Short mmCIF file of C-alpha atoms in Angstrom, two decimals:
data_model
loop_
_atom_site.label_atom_id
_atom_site.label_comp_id
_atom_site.label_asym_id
_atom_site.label_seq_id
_atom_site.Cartn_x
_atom_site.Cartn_y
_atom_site.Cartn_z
CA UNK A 1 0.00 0.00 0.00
CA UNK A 2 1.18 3.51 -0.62
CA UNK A 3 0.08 6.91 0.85
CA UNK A 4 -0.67 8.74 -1.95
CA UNK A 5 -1.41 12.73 -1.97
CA UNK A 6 -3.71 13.95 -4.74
CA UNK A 7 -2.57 17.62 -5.74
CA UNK A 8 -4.53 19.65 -7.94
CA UNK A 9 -2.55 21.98 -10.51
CA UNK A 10 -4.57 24.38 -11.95
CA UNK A 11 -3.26 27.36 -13.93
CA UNK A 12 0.71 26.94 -13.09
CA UNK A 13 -0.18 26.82 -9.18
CA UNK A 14 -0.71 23.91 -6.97
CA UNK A 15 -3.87 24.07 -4.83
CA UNK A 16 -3.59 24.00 -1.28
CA UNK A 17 -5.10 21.19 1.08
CA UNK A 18 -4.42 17.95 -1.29
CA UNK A 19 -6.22 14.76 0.20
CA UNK A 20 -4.45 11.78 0.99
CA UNK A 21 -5.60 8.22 0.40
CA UNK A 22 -4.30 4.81 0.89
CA UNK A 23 -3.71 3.16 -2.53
CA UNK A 24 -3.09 -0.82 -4.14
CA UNK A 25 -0.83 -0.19 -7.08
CA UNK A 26 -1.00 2.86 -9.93
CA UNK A 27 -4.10 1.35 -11.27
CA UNK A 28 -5.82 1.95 -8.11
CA UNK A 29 -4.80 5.48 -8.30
CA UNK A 30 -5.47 6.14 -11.98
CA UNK A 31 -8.91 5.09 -10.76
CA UNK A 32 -9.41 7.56 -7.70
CA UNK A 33 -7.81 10.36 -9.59
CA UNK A 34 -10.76 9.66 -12.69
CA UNK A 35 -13.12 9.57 -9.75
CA UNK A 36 -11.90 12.48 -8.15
CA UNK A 37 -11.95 14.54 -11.46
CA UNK A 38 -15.37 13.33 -12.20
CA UNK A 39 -16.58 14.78 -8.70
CA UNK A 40 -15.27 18.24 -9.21
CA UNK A 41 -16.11 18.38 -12.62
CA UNK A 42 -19.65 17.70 -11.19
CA UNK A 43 -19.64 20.17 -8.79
CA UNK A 44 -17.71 22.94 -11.11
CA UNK A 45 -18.22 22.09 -14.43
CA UNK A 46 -18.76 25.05 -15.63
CA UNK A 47 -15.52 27.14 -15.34
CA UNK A 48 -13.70 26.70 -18.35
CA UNK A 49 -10.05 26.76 -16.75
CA UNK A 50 -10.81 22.99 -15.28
CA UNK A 51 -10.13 21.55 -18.87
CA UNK A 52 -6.12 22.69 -18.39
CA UNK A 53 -6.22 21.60 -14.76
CA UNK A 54 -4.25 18.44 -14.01
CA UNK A 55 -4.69 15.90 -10.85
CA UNK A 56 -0.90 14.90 -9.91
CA UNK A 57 -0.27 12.00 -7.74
CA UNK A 58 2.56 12.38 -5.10
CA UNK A 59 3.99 10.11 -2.54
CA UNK A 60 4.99 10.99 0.99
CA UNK A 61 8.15 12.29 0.08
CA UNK A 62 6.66 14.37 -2.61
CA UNK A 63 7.65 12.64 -5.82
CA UNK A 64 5.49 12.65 -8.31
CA UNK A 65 3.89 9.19 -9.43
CA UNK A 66 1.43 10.20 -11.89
CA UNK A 67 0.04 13.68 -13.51
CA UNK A 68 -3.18 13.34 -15.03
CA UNK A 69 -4.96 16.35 -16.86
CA UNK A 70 -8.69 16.50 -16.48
CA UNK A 71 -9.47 15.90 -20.29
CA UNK A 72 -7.72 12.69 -19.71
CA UNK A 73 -9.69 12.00 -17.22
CA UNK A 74 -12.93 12.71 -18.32
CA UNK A 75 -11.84 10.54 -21.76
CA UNK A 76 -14.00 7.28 -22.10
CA UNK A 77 -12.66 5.49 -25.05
CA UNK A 78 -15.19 3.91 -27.19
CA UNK A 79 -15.09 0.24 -28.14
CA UNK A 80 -17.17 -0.74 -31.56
CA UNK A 81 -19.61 -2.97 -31.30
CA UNK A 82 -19.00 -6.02 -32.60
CA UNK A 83 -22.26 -7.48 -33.91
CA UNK A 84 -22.18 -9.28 -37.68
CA UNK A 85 -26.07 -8.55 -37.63
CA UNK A 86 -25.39 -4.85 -37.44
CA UNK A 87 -26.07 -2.68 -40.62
CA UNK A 88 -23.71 0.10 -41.31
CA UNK A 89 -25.43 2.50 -44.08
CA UNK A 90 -23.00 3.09 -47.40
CA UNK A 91 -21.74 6.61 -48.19
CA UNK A 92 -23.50 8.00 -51.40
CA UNK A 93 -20.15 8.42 -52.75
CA UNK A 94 -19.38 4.93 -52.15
CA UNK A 95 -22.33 3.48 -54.31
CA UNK A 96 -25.30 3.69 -52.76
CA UNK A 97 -27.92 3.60 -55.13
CA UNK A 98 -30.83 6.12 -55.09
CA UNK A 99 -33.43 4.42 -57.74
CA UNK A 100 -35.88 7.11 -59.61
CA UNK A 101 -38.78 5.64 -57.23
CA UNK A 102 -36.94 6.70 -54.53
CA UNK A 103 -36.21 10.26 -55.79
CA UNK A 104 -39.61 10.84 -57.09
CA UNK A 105 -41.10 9.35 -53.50
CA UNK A 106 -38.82 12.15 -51.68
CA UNK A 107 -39.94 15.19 -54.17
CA UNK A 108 -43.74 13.83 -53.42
CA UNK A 109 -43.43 14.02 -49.71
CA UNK A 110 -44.18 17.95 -49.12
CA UNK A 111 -47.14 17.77 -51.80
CA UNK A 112 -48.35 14.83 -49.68
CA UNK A 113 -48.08 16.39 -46.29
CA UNK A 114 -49.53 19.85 -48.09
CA UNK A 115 -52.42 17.71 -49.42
CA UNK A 116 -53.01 15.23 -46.16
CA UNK A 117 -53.73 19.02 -44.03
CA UNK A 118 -56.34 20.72 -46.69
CA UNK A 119 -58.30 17.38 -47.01
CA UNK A 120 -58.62 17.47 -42.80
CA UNK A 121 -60.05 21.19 -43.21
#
C-alpha cells in the first residue's frame, strides 16, 4: 500500500489542502484520480479553466507518481460494437444507389403532407 497525496494543478499553481488516500498499485490510483476529477467536474463544471487543470499524484516524500490532466480523465474510449447482424449504411459516394422511385417518392413528400392538411379542413 502507498500513501498517496492527490494535488490539484490548476493554472501553473498547486492548490492548497491535497487529500491523501491509501492506494493498491498505480491502477488503483489512476482510478481515484478519474473519480476524483469526475466529482469536481460535477460540482464545477462550468468554469472553463478545469479543462487545463491536471490531478498529480505524489507520494509521501513528494515525488510525483502520476500527472493526469482533467481531459484525460474525463476521456472514455469507445469500443465498436461487434455485432455481424449490425447494418452500417453506405456513403453515397461509395455506391449507394438512389433508384428514380426513390427520388420521385422524396420530391412527393411535401405535396403529400400539403395535401393530407387541406383534405382534414
Amino acid at each position: 500500500m502507498i500513501r498517496a497525496y492527490f494535488y490539484i494543478r490548476l493554472d501553473g499553481a498547486y492548490l492548497p489542502a491535497p487529500t491523501a488516500q491509501d492506494i493498491a498499485d498505480m491502477d488503483a490510483a489512476r482510478t481515484a484520480a478519474r473519480t476524483i476529477v469526475r466529482g469536481l467536474m460535477r460540482q464545477h463544471g462550468g468554469d472553463p479553466r478545469l479543462l487545463d487543470a491536471a490531478l498529480v499524484i505524489a507520494d509521501e516524500a513528494g515525488a510525483t507518481l502520476l500527472e493526469m490532466s482533467f481531459l484525460e480523465a474525463l476521456y472514455l474510449p469507445v469500443e465498436p460494437v461487434n455485432d455481424p447482424n449490425r447494418r452500417r449504411p453506405i456513403p453515397r459516394e461509395f455506391g449507394a444507389v438512389r433508384t428514380s422511385r426513390m427520388l420521385l417518392s422524396a420530391a412527393m413528400a411535401p405535396i403529400r403532407r400539403f395535401a393530407a392538411t387541406r383534405a382534414m379542413r
